[in-house]
XYZ file of C-alpha atoms in Angstrom:
780
model
C -78.898 -54.683 6.776
C -80.197 -55.614 10.179
C -79.454 -53.524 13.219
C -77.582 -56.437 14.793
C -75.326 -56.831 11.775
C -74.628 -53.102 11.707
C -73.714 -53.239 15.339
C -71.354 -56.154 14.691
C -69.632 -54.323 11.805
C -69.269 -51.240 13.954
C -67.560 -53.287 16.641
C -65.275 -54.796 14.034
C -64.270 -51.315 12.784
C -63.707 -50.091 16.327
C -61.648 -53.170 17.041
C -59.664 -52.717 13.797
C -59.038 -49.044 14.538
C -58.043 -49.863 18.092
C -55.702 -52.610 16.959
C -54.269 -50.363 14.258
C -53.814 -47.583 16.765
C -52.224 -49.953 19.232
C -49.970 -51.329 16.521
C -49.035 -47.785 15.568
C -48.242 -46.907 19.164
C -46.247 -50.102 19.598
C -44.422 -49.400 16.328
C -43.629 -45.863 17.392
C -42.549 -47.041 20.834
C -40.503 -49.833 19.339
C -38.972 -47.462 16.817
C -38.188 -45.055 19.630
C -36.514 -47.852 21.603
C -34.518 -48.908 18.540
C -33.084 -45.405 18.317
C -32.619 -45.131 22.076
C -30.684 -48.406 22.229
C -28.558 -47.304 19.268
C -29.744 -49.884 16.737
C -29.426 -47.344 13.945
C -26.400 -45.373 15.058
C -24.537 -44.480 18.274
C -25.940 -41.604 20.294
C -23.748 -39.074 22.086
C -23.463 -39.935 25.755
C -24.185 -37.555 28.619
C -20.462 -37.144 29.164
C -19.947 -36.278 25.516
C -22.770 -33.766 25.619
C -21.302 -32.268 28.767
C -17.967 -31.786 27.014
C -18.978 -30.259 23.729
C -16.002 -29.036 21.742
C -16.257 -27.453 18.336
C -13.500 -26.362 15.983
C -12.861 -22.641 16.217
C -11.246 -20.305 13.720
C -7.923 -18.827 14.778
C -7.865 -15.052 14.541
C -5.132 -12.646 13.455
C -4.960 -9.187 14.981
C -3.091 -6.082 13.870
C -1.018 -3.876 16.157
C -4.042 -1.908 17.340
C -6.253 -4.950 17.967
C -8.048 -4.883 14.582
C -9.080 -8.279 13.229
C -7.303 -8.725 9.878
C -7.780 -12.401 9.120
C -8.700 -15.919 10.185
C -7.472 -19.439 9.626
C -10.290 -21.986 9.630
C -11.887 -25.056 8.195
C -15.261 -23.623 9.152
C -15.372 -19.932 9.971
C -16.517 -20.130 13.592
C -15.793 -17.842 16.556
C -17.610 -18.252 19.910
C -19.308 -15.591 22.015
C -20.609 -15.649 25.580
C -24.255 -15.206 26.551
C -23.456 -11.795 28.042
C -22.223 -10.611 24.627
C -25.579 -11.322 22.974
C -27.894 -8.297 22.684
C -31.293 -8.925 24.248
C -33.056 -8.018 21.014
C -31.046 -10.726 19.231
C -32.133 -13.351 21.768
C -35.737 -12.168 21.490
C -35.620 -12.369 17.684
C -34.209 -15.884 17.882
C -36.874 -17.153 20.305
C -39.764 -15.453 18.500
C -38.738 -16.883 15.140
C -37.251 -20.295 15.867
C -38.758 -21.586 19.145
C -41.563 -19.501 20.676
C -42.112 -21.953 23.596
C -38.383 -22.347 24.287
C -38.617 -21.434 27.957
C -41.594 -23.773 28.510
C -40.456 -27.149 27.121
C -37.792 -29.633 28.243
C -36.074 -29.864 24.887
C -39.017 -31.157 22.847
C -42.093 -29.117 21.975
C -44.950 -31.647 22.412
C -47.354 -29.871 20.065
C -44.862 -29.749 17.255
C -43.742 -33.281 18.019
C -47.207 -34.687 17.272
C -47.125 -33.083 13.860
C -43.690 -34.537 13.211
C -44.722 -38.024 14.386
C -47.735 -38.310 12.112
C -46.368 -36.503 9.088
C -42.675 -37.377 9.111
C -42.840 -40.896 10.564
C -46.221 -42.401 9.749
C -46.794 -40.582 6.465
C -43.049 -40.423 5.595
C -43.451 -36.824 4.494
C -39.888 -35.466 4.593
C -41.069 -32.035 3.557
C -43.131 -31.739 6.715
C -40.065 -30.930 8.803
C -40.736 -28.385 11.515
C -41.206 -29.035 15.154
C -37.513 -28.767 16.016
C -36.715 -26.785 19.111
C -33.483 -24.851 19.512
C -32.166 -27.778 21.554
C -32.961 -30.215 18.761
C -31.429 -27.907 16.166
C -28.310 -27.666 18.328
C -28.017 -31.463 18.342
C -28.435 -31.414 14.567
C -25.615 -28.860 14.276
C -23.335 -30.816 16.589
C -24.075 -34.299 15.234
C -24.945 -34.198 11.519
C -27.636 -36.505 10.236
C -26.730 -39.847 8.658
C -28.283 -41.754 5.790
C -30.614 -44.587 6.771
C -32.568 -44.827 3.557
C -36.304 -44.241 3.900
C -35.888 -44.127 7.681
C -33.351 -41.283 7.603
C -35.760 -38.552 8.640
C -37.565 -40.455 11.443
C -34.290 -41.759 12.879
C -32.789 -38.269 12.858
C -35.847 -36.678 14.440
C -36.055 -39.224 17.258
C -32.321 -39.080 17.877
C -32.457 -35.300 18.104
C -35.429 -35.428 20.475
C -33.714 -37.906 22.808
C -30.467 -35.944 22.819
C -32.277 -32.622 23.242
C -33.921 -33.856 26.452
C -30.533 -35.050 27.710
C -29.024 -31.713 26.749
C -31.572 -29.732 28.753
C -30.753 -31.748 31.871
C -27.092 -30.732 31.526
C -27.274 -27.111 30.387
C -29.338 -24.086 31.343
C -31.502 -22.346 28.766
C -28.959 -19.537 28.495
C -26.155 -22.019 27.863
C -28.199 -23.764 25.171
C -28.846 -20.468 23.399
C -25.117 -19.694 23.533
C -24.112 -23.141 22.259
C -26.679 -22.939 19.488
C -25.591 -19.517 18.261
C -21.938 -20.543 18.325
C -22.526 -23.580 16.100
C -25.346 -22.701 13.716
C -24.329 -22.299 10.035
C -24.850 -19.047 8.180
C -24.100 -18.138 4.578
C -20.691 -18.036 2.883
C -19.124 -20.887 4.889
C -19.679 -19.012 8.142
C -20.489 -20.748 11.420
C -21.613 -18.989 14.558
C -23.187 -15.595 15.144
C -19.915 -13.788 15.876
C -18.418 -14.749 12.524
C -21.663 -13.802 10.794
C -21.738 -10.394 12.481
C -18.120 -9.732 11.505
C -18.581 -10.910 7.941
C -21.880 -9.235 7.055
C -21.792 -6.124 9.216
C -18.143 -5.671 10.168
C -18.852 -5.582 13.908
C -19.076 -7.683 17.038
C -22.357 -9.427 17.912
C -22.705 -7.155 20.936
C -22.763 -4.148 18.596
C -25.561 -5.369 16.291
C -28.626 -3.185 15.938
C -32.151 -4.603 16.016
C -32.556 -4.673 12.181
C -29.106 -6.251 11.784
C -29.923 -8.911 14.353
C -33.156 -9.666 12.496
C -31.212 -10.127 9.221
C -28.883 -12.675 10.809
C -31.714 -14.534 12.576
C -33.592 -14.537 9.277
C -30.792 -16.531 7.661
C -31.440 -19.437 10.031
C -34.439 -20.544 7.976
C -32.278 -20.990 4.852
C -28.717 -19.668 4.992
C -28.276 -19.523 1.222
C -31.723 -18.330 0.184
C -31.699 -15.481 2.705
C -28.035 -14.524 2.313
C -28.123 -10.691 2.294
C -25.076 -10.462 0.040
C -26.568 -12.696 -2.646
C -30.285 -11.920 -2.284
C -30.713 -8.525 -0.593
C -34.427 -8.120 -1.439
C -35.272 -11.609 -0.205
C -33.190 -11.046 2.929
C -34.941 -7.742 3.607
C -38.349 -9.405 3.367
C -37.259 -12.182 5.722
C -35.864 -9.602 8.163
C -39.249 -7.916 8.291
C -40.907 -11.275 8.917
C -38.617 -11.781 11.917
C -39.553 -8.336 13.222
C -43.232 -9.195 12.782
C -42.748 -12.379 14.803
C -41.127 -10.343 17.567
C -44.173 -8.100 17.694
C -46.534 -11.094 17.623
C -44.913 -12.639 20.708
C -44.656 -9.371 22.596
C -40.957 -8.643 22.223
C -41.578 -5.438 20.241
C -44.199 -2.714 20.355
C -45.916 -1.920 17.071
C -44.136 1.426 16.805
C -40.734 -0.214 17.392
C -41.390 -2.691 14.607
C -42.556 0.034 12.214
C -39.381 2.058 12.797
C -37.167 -1.002 12.351
C -38.722 -2.114 9.051
C -38.061 1.351 7.583
C -34.320 0.883 7.999
C -32.517 0.015 4.733
C -30.443 -3.155 4.452
C -26.859 -1.903 4.671
C -24.016 -4.414 4.746
C -20.385 -3.888 5.655
C -19.280 -7.150 4.117
C -15.775 -8.397 4.803
C -14.672 -11.807 3.603
C -11.879 -13.525 5.489
C -11.021 -15.503 2.382
C -7.317 -16.312 2.386
C -6.885 -14.840 -1.116
C -8.549 -11.527 -0.342
C -8.850 -8.910 2.333
C -6.103 -6.885 3.952
C -2.486 -8.119 3.767
C -3.029 -11.528 2.067
C 0.712 -12.034 1.429
C 1.465 -11.246 5.057
C -1.210 -13.639 6.316
C 0.029 -16.432 4.043
C 3.570 -16.074 5.348
C 2.279 -15.772 8.908
C 0.440 -19.069 8.475
C 3.670 -20.869 7.572
C 5.519 -19.374 10.533
C 2.786 -20.177 13.060
C 2.281 -23.725 11.787
C 6.001 -24.411 12.157
C 5.987 -22.856 15.616
C 2.959 -24.961 16.647
C 4.669 -28.104 15.411
C 7.644 -27.425 17.672
C 5.450 -26.250 20.564
C 3.184 -29.334 20.440
C 6.171 -31.655 20.315
C 7.806 -29.971 23.286
C 4.671 -29.631 25.431
C 2.616 -32.669 24.417
C -0.271 -30.508 23.161
C -2.316 -30.755 19.961
C -3.018 -27.163 18.979
C -4.126 -26.727 15.383
C -4.065 -23.405 13.559
C -7.345 -24.068 11.745
C -9.413 -25.564 14.569
C -8.051 -24.483 17.965
C -9.311 -20.891 18.060
C -5.898 -19.355 18.653
C -5.428 -15.606 18.849
C -2.355 -14.376 17.000
C -1.256 -10.814 17.699
C 0.983 -9.189 15.090
C 2.990 -6.006 14.644
C 1.222 -5.000 11.423
C -0.259 -1.499 11.554
C -3.777 -1.606 10.111
C -3.855 1.988 8.854
C -0.345 1.910 7.404
C -1.035 -1.402 5.655
C -4.224 -0.055 4.153
C -2.603 3.045 2.651
C 0.448 1.048 1.552
C -1.833 -1.201 -0.492
C -3.627 1.846 -1.897
C -0.349 3.524 -2.901
C 0.919 0.266 -4.374
C -2.199 -0.182 -6.512
C -2.326 3.448 -7.620
C 1.260 3.496 -8.875
C 1.468 -0.037 -10.312
C -1.703 0.511 -12.316
C -0.244 3.608 -14.003
C 3.255 2.134 -14.392
C 1.878 -1.056 -15.958
C 0.144 0.985 -18.636
C 3.330 2.901 -19.476
C 5.309 -0.340 -19.421
C 3.037 -2.048 -21.950
C 2.862 1.016 -24.199
C 6.663 1.292 -24.277
C 6.895 -2.183 -25.848
C 3.818 -2.096 -28.047
C 3.434 -5.128 -30.318
C 7.091 -6.092 -29.875
C 6.707 -6.998 -26.213
C 8.691 -10.073 -25.107
C 5.564 -11.665 -23.598
C 4.137 -11.637 -27.131
C 7.196 -12.335 -29.306
C 9.929 -14.058 -27.276
C 9.218 -17.763 -27.772
C 11.726 -18.855 -25.144
C 10.177 -16.625 -22.472
C 6.658 -17.735 -23.405
C 7.475 -21.451 -23.533
C 9.285 -21.344 -20.194
C 6.260 -19.714 -18.549
C 3.897 -22.122 -20.303
C 5.749 -25.237 -19.173
C 5.670 -24.043 -15.560
C 1.875 -23.661 -15.629
C -0.174 -26.312 -13.738
C -2.416 -26.900 -16.758
C 0.537 -27.757 -19.001
C 1.910 -30.095 -16.326
C -1.480 -31.787 -16.106
C -1.627 -32.339 -19.876
C 1.921 -33.633 -19.864
C 1.112 -36.144 -17.112
C -1.710 -37.561 -19.266
C 0.911 -38.676 -21.820
C -0.668 -36.738 -24.668
C 1.260 -36.100 -27.862
C 2.799 -32.654 -28.338
C 0.184 -31.867 -30.994
C -2.644 -32.798 -28.624
C -1.080 -30.648 -25.911
C -0.745 -27.682 -28.259
C -4.342 -28.111 -29.455
C -5.532 -28.015 -25.846
C -3.339 -25.024 -25.019
C -4.683 -23.054 -27.957
C -8.345 -24.031 -27.569
C -10.373 -20.891 -26.884
C -13.119 -20.881 -24.300
C -14.615 -18.540 -21.730
C -12.005 -17.660 -19.144
C -11.650 -15.108 -16.342
C -8.673 -12.752 -16.663
C -7.501 -10.188 -14.105
C -5.908 -6.823 -14.718
C -5.702 -3.582 -12.764
C -9.232 -2.648 -13.900
C -10.684 -5.812 -12.370
C -11.684 -9.254 -13.625
C -13.530 -9.951 -16.838
C -14.776 -12.985 -18.762
C -13.238 -13.271 -22.237
C -12.927 -15.822 -25.012
C -9.303 -16.930 -24.762
C -6.989 -19.939 -24.673
C -4.639 -21.103 -21.967
C -1.796 -19.804 -24.142
C -3.452 -16.376 -24.163
C -3.769 -16.530 -20.394
C -0.064 -17.326 -19.907
C 0.965 -14.398 -22.142
C -1.483 -12.141 -20.351
C -0.115 -12.800 -16.860
C 3.503 -12.837 -18.048
C 3.382 -9.111 -18.790
C 2.590 -7.896 -15.283
C 5.099 -5.988 -13.224
C 5.457 -7.113 -9.641
C 6.450 -5.112 -6.589
C 7.008 -5.319 -2.876
C 6.578 -2.927 0.041
C 8.009 -3.540 3.495
C 7.899 -1.045 6.367
C 9.449 -1.683 9.768
C 9.932 0.127 13.026
C 13.684 0.825 12.802
C 14.225 0.521 16.555
C 12.556 -2.847 17.165
C 12.269 -4.363 13.689
C 8.472 -4.676 14.072
C 6.901 -5.043 10.624
C 4.275 -2.368 9.986
C 3.417 -2.973 6.300
C 3.865 -5.970 4.023
C 2.766 -6.018 0.374
C 4.251 -9.022 -1.402
C 2.891 -8.709 -4.933
C 0.267 -7.375 -7.308
C -2.617 -9.768 -6.625
C -2.427 -12.737 -4.258
C -5.158 -14.676 -6.023
C -3.176 -14.751 -9.286
C 0.431 -14.162 -8.171
C 1.146 -15.979 -4.922
C 4.920 -15.595 -5.032
C 5.783 -13.287 -2.126
C 8.518 -10.811 -3.051
C 8.946 -9.680 0.548
C 9.471 -13.132 2.047
C 10.896 -15.162 -0.814
C 12.529 -13.094 -3.575
C 16.224 -12.287 -3.798
C 17.124 -9.682 -6.409
C 20.103 -7.534 -7.268
C 19.823 -4.472 -5.052
C 21.620 -1.928 -7.246
C 22.721 1.320 -5.671
C 20.857 0.628 -2.427
C 24.020 -1.290 -1.487
C 26.190 1.831 -1.823
C 25.434 3.182 1.690
C 27.079 0.031 3.063
C 30.144 0.716 0.878
C 30.317 4.332 2.029
C 29.807 3.328 5.655
C 32.794 0.972 5.430
C 34.865 3.783 3.886
C 33.972 6.211 6.690
C 34.874 3.545 9.231
C 38.217 3.197 7.426
C 38.937 6.906 7.963
C 37.512 8.572 4.856
C 35.607 11.867 5.208
C 32.331 13.005 3.580
C 34.225 15.864 1.897
C 37.002 13.744 0.446
C 37.007 14.183 -3.320
C 37.027 11.396 -5.870
C 37.472 11.633 -9.628
C 34.498 10.712 -11.742
C 36.784 9.125 -14.318
C 36.410 5.482 -15.258
C 38.669 2.650 -14.194
C 39.066 -0.679 -15.974
C 39.843 -3.775 -13.880
C 42.070 -6.049 -15.947
C 42.007 -8.725 -13.232
C 38.193 -8.835 -13.356
C 37.709 -9.482 -17.073
C 38.365 -5.826 -17.939
C 35.230 -4.780 -16.075
C 34.591 -1.015 -16.153
C 31.990 0.891 -14.143
C 29.851 3.347 -16.081
C 27.492 6.072 -14.950
C 23.863 5.758 -15.982
C 22.468 9.131 -15.061
C 24.482 11.419 -17.323
C 26.956 12.326 -14.583
C 30.177 13.868 -15.800
C 33.384 11.869 -15.899
C 35.291 15.166 -15.906
C 34.588 16.320 -12.351
C 35.852 15.464 -8.914
C 33.010 14.713 -6.486
C 32.816 14.966 -2.724
C 31.843 11.632 -1.210
C 28.569 13.083 0.069
C 27.659 14.258 -3.439
C 28.707 11.033 -5.116
C 26.319 9.073 -2.878
C 23.478 11.578 -3.288
C 23.801 11.435 -7.089
C 24.626 7.714 -7.063
C 27.756 8.069 -9.206
C 28.977 4.580 -10.050
C 32.561 5.443 -10.977
C 33.103 7.083 -7.593
C 31.422 4.225 -5.685
C 34.008 1.815 -7.097
C 36.881 4.044 -5.967
C 35.330 4.396 -2.509
C 35.070 0.619 -2.427
C 38.803 0.358 -3.158
C 39.621 2.641 -0.242
C 37.276 0.776 2.089
C 38.439 -2.684 1.019
C 36.147 -5.383 -0.381
C 36.665 -7.656 2.631
C 35.744 -4.873 5.049
C 32.600 -4.098 3.053
C 31.465 -7.723 2.941
C 32.122 -8.162 6.670
C 30.212 -4.974 7.488
C 27.276 -6.044 5.283
C 26.991 -9.338 7.141
C 27.236 -7.578 10.497
C 24.410 -5.277 9.405
C 22.133 -8.254 8.712
C 22.840 -9.372 5.134
C 22.870 -13.170 5.204
C 23.070 -13.779 1.444
C 26.398 -14.527 -0.191
C 28.252 -11.436 -1.398
C 30.935 -12.064 -4.051
C 34.357 -10.493 -3.572
C 34.280 -8.508 -6.826
C 34.363 -4.727 -7.466
C 30.884 -4.756 -9.017
C 29.344 -5.279 -5.566
C 29.862 -1.517 -5.109
C 27.069 -1.111 -7.678
C 24.806 -3.668 -5.994
C 25.224 -6.754 -8.170
C 24.774 -9.010 -5.124
C 21.325 -10.533 -4.646
C 19.440 -10.246 -1.375
C 15.926 -10.031 0.025
C 13.891 -7.030 1.062
C 14.018 -8.324 4.638
C 17.816 -8.319 4.636
C 18.025 -4.846 3.151
C 15.530 -3.499 5.690
C 17.489 -4.991 8.587
C 20.748 -3.462 7.329
C 19.229 0.005 6.991
C 17.698 -0.030 10.495
C 21.236 0.467 11.855
C 21.337 3.963 10.294
C 18.446 4.974 12.560
C 18.928 2.689 15.555
C 22.294 3.899 16.879
C 24.224 1.546 14.625
C 22.365 -1.546 15.898
C 20.548 -3.588 13.225
C 17.068 -4.805 14.208
C 15.723 -8.014 12.668
C 12.249 -7.692 11.123
C 9.663 -9.650 13.152
C 5.872 -9.696 12.974
C 4.363 -11.795 15.800
C 4.091 -10.393 19.310
C 1.989 -13.030 21.079
C 0.012 -16.239 20.562
C -2.873 -17.124 22.907
C -5.106 -20.172 23.160
C -8.894 -19.921 22.834
C -9.243 -19.126 26.538
C -6.842 -16.196 26.359
C -3.878 -17.944 27.964
C -0.559 -16.798 26.516
C 1.302 -19.649 24.838
C 4.293 -17.517 23.864
C 5.398 -13.902 23.596
C 7.862 -12.893 20.897
C 10.483 -10.249 21.630
C 12.445 -7.987 19.260
C 15.838 -9.171 18.072
C 18.167 -6.152 18.122
C 21.972 -6.271 18.051
C 23.500 -5.639 21.463
C 26.355 -3.504 20.130
C 26.665 -1.000 17.261
C 28.276 -2.319 14.098
C 29.703 1.122 13.266
C 30.350 4.364 15.111
C 27.841 7.068 15.996
C 29.830 9.575 13.947
C 29.585 7.351 10.886
C 25.867 6.878 11.505
C 25.177 10.617 11.641
C 27.296 11.290 8.551
C 25.535 8.546 6.571
C 22.122 9.837 7.588
C 23.085 13.355 6.440
C 24.446 11.972 3.174
C 21.214 10.069 2.528
C 19.211 13.204 3.293
C 21.220 14.678 0.421
C 19.842 11.950 -1.850
C 16.368 13.335 -1.197
C 17.226 17.046 -1.130
C 19.563 17.304 -4.118
C 20.212 13.806 -5.417
C 18.448 10.986 -7.248
C 15.340 11.129 -5.017
C 14.699 14.862 -5.449
C 11.301 14.208 -7.013
C 9.998 13.469 -3.524
C 10.312 17.235 -3.020
C 9.548 18.857 -6.371
C 7.012 16.369 -7.791
C 5.244 15.015 -4.723
C 5.625 18.074 -2.514
C 6.845 16.155 0.536
C 8.425 18.339 3.196
C 8.826 15.555 5.755
C 12.175 14.625 7.233
C 13.269 11.878 4.832
C 16.595 10.274 4.014
C 16.835 7.640 1.329
C 18.563 5.768 -1.437
C 17.431 4.813 -4.921
C 18.638 1.736 -6.761
C 18.556 0.500 -10.340
C 20.093 -2.771 -11.522
C 21.664 -3.863 -14.792
C 19.487 -3.493 -17.881
C 16.760 -1.883 -15.746
C 15.578 -5.207 -14.343
C 14.976 -3.984 -10.788
C 14.022 -0.628 -9.308
C 14.483 0.109 -5.584
C 13.906 2.831 -3.076
C 14.673 2.807 0.628
C 13.135 5.615 2.704
C 14.328 6.432 6.210
C 12.172 8.606 8.446
C 12.476 9.128 12.210
C 9.855 6.479 13.042
C 9.581 4.286 9.972
C 11.840 2.535 7.476
C 10.270 1.546 4.147
C 11.730 -0.550 1.327
C 10.024 -0.665 -2.084
C 10.963 -2.803 -5.089
C 9.528 -3.075 -8.622
C 10.417 -5.494 -11.405
C 9.284 -8.469 -13.468
C 9.271 -12.028 -12.181
C 11.075 -13.094 -15.358
C 14.544 -11.532 -15.295
C 14.574 -11.446 -19.083
C 11.820 -8.845 -19.104
C 13.034 -5.440 -18.002
C 12.095 -1.835 -18.605
C 12.932 -0.543 -22.070
C 14.634 2.599 -20.778
C 16.439 3.785 -17.682
C 14.103 6.765 -17.521
C 11.219 4.382 -16.862
C 13.036 1.612 -15.047
C 15.234 3.565 -12.652
C 14.324 3.229 -9.001
C 13.371 6.903 -8.807
C 10.608 6.285 -11.352
C 9.569 2.675 -10.743
C 9.850 2.190 -6.963
C 10.085 5.636 -5.357
C 6.549 6.771 -6.346
C 5.004 3.966 -4.262
C 6.674 5.398 -1.208
C 5.842 8.986 -2.233
C 2.121 8.185 -2.487
C 2.330 6.202 0.745
C 3.866 9.197 2.548
C 1.278 11.590 1.064
C -1.529 9.412 2.390
C 0.233 9.195 5.749
C 0.429 13.002 5.861
C -3.330 13.210 5.288
C -4.205 10.797 8.097
C -4.898 12.140 11.577
C -4.234 8.677 13.028
C -0.765 8.553 11.462
C 0.255 12.149 12.060
C 2.723 11.272 14.835
C 4.631 8.961 12.469
C 4.435 11.260 9.446
C 5.461 14.474 11.195
C 8.357 13.090 13.253
C 11.662 14.969 12.938
C 15.233 13.745 12.961
C 17.433 14.835 15.837
C 19.790 17.548 14.532
C 23.355 16.386 13.821
C 26.158 17.636 16.028
C 28.010 20.824 15.095
C 31.064 18.736 14.327
C 29.135 16.663 11.788
C 27.704 19.795 10.182
C 31.202 21.225 9.812
C 32.468 17.961 8.325
C 29.734 18.164 5.662
C 30.453 21.772 4.657
C 32.201 21.514 1.307
C 31.620 22.205 -2.395
C 29.700 19.291 -3.893
C 31.962 18.971 -6.935
C 34.912 20.682 -8.582
C 36.878 20.679 -11.802
C 38.700 17.420 -12.253
C 42.287 17.401 -11.052
C 43.556 15.647 -14.150
C 42.401 18.543 -16.396
C 44.310 21.015 -14.244
C 47.370 18.864 -14.623
C 47.022 19.055 -18.384
C 47.763 22.805 -18.253
C 51.254 22.053 -16.972
C 51.861 19.645 -19.833
C 50.851 21.770 -22.840
C 54.209 21.169 -24.422
C 53.684 17.421 -24.214
C 50.645 16.645 -26.395
C 51.414 12.910 -26.455
C 51.266 12.729 -22.687
C 48.051 14.731 -22.738
C 46.385 12.382 -25.212
C 47.614 9.366 -23.291
C 46.093 10.704 -20.088
C 42.780 11.323 -21.770
C 42.788 7.914 -23.443
C 43.426 6.292 -20.070
C 40.903 8.316 -18.149
C 38.035 8.136 -20.624
C 37.666 4.781 -22.320
C 34.323 5.477 -24.003
C 34.741 7.219 -27.417
C 31.901 9.675 -26.849
C 33.286 10.631 -23.444
C 36.806 10.998 -24.921
C 35.586 13.372 -27.564
C 33.735 15.360 -24.937
C 36.916 15.682 -22.900
C 38.958 16.790 -25.898
C 36.360 19.409 -26.748
C 36.257 20.726 -23.208
C 40.058 20.809 -22.944
C 40.257 22.588 -26.316
C 37.797 25.233 -25.116
C 39.828 25.729 -21.958
C 43.013 26.260 -23.977
C 41.220 28.727 -26.309
C 39.982 30.744 -23.372
C 43.450 30.711 -21.816
C 45.075 31.794 -25.092
C 42.542 34.590 -25.568
C 43.156 35.780 -22.023
C 46.926 35.762 -22.600
C 46.536 37.767 -25.824
C 44.483 40.321 -23.998
């Protein structure tokens, strides 16, 4: 080939390259303009960028300021630049954008790589080149699908917006915005939420290694999640530390010390089903959402619980709640085992078809099958099909081969319980445990359940009697009475108490003697008792029947707690409440909530002191004695146990100088009760939760002031009024001695006074022994 021809070809190639280059530049410029002029999608304006608003999680705080939960769509909580440790900022810059302080939002060197690889070569894996400003735009305005042009459009859009962003915000503000919006693992957005979730602390408290772990997650939030992949996360942390040394943020010795630190998490999930006080938080959510609805309507605002970053301050005591849950779990786990063993293979959740079918038909899965219009045989086949399923019990969760029918039977057997503690003077809720496991049993027994309260209603009966003029040392016969006008209803004693003795009122309450409670009710008057109960805070209907003396009326734990506060709060019932204040995201108070305490006493101070002394007797020598001899509690405690018909419900109410606690245990299905009174009575089923709770309180330095508080001593007059023999020989037996010549009258009296055959025979035997001793004495 001639030299001239070679020269011509060379010119052609140069021309072709030049034209190609020019075409490429024009294409890039044209593509840039197409994005700039919003051909592909709208771009955020300068005004929009200047007014960046992101959804924020609302936070729930305990009495002492501890964070106990969040409500969120995305778990995000903002921090200020001043709250960021310098080593965290250094780690971020060194790892994510080394020339951050030098560029105007776009790193030109990295941009060239992106242009040729991502745009011209359409290599989506090339990535890279994004500055913190560009990443912030990506976080704020998620990428959209434009087919094969998705990546180039997104990159150009982010570059344009990043430059705009840097004209509006300072570098420090961009860092703050970025760290408040960037996603981390486990549905967590923002550095503050990440610090709280993975290390249980504020961002400002993070150490250098901890900061490096969180910054390390920015590369791939799932792959470097320290909870899921600790070894991978540790390696990435060390890479971040190496980058800090490379760019002069760390000395070699500092890096070497930091990489020797082990990866130690203090992981706390703010999942609504888990964490501290899930039942409380679920009920709180309902209350706050209703309050916000009314507040927004009245004030023309649009606050949202899940996006507005509200701060909700509650009365819940963090330490008390924690030990209440521990005591609850410890006792229920042991009681559940005894409960199942007492039934064995004849348990109703295994054999009672009506109980099983009722529970089955209420299950969501059965309802779903039913809605698909399947035949009954198809439904039963599906219900009995075995497959791998997760089942929970007190030992944890496990994967087993079981059917939906097996699952229904499994969960039907579990006992449920509730614990509610309040400050008796204000009504402030300190503990709230609504059930065994919120994830599997979401019915809240504190907020929603109404059960028969058993003998815990008796203090209201006795209070009404004292107000009517009765005295704590008035004696009542233990004999039975049949009420012909109430379907021949007869009260019986369940604890082996004698029908043959006369009991002082104080003793009858301490030992929870049913036959005496009914007679006290007669003296007080049913109408007076019902009126007093309502004045003390019971809102539920109370039937006008004698059995209410034994607690056949149904009411909630909240109502019972309110009624009992009057025994400590000078006769003034205090309504339980649990929110003290709600603030917006800027810390402005939207509303403060005040205690709701009755202005006037609903009974006299004398009655209050007498009732408190009588309920101390329940603990010292009555049905709650095991608090002393079994659990070794020497605290000042008054209380009342309660057990309902057929051992369906067990109760215990504990009154101490600074805390009132109500505990309940039972089954959600009323047809499943304890097999024996020994197991099902409140002293065995409900009281131990409180006993363990008090033991843990006694061992806590933080709770010592509550645990060690003492009652004010009663007046001398009250002490004198209480000074009598607890019980004495029944008056009717003494009267028999004056009628020895009238055996028919004697037998008639005994028949009337002891309707149960076994009790009658016992009376005859005792009377016979008395006559023998009297005859022997006369002969002597």
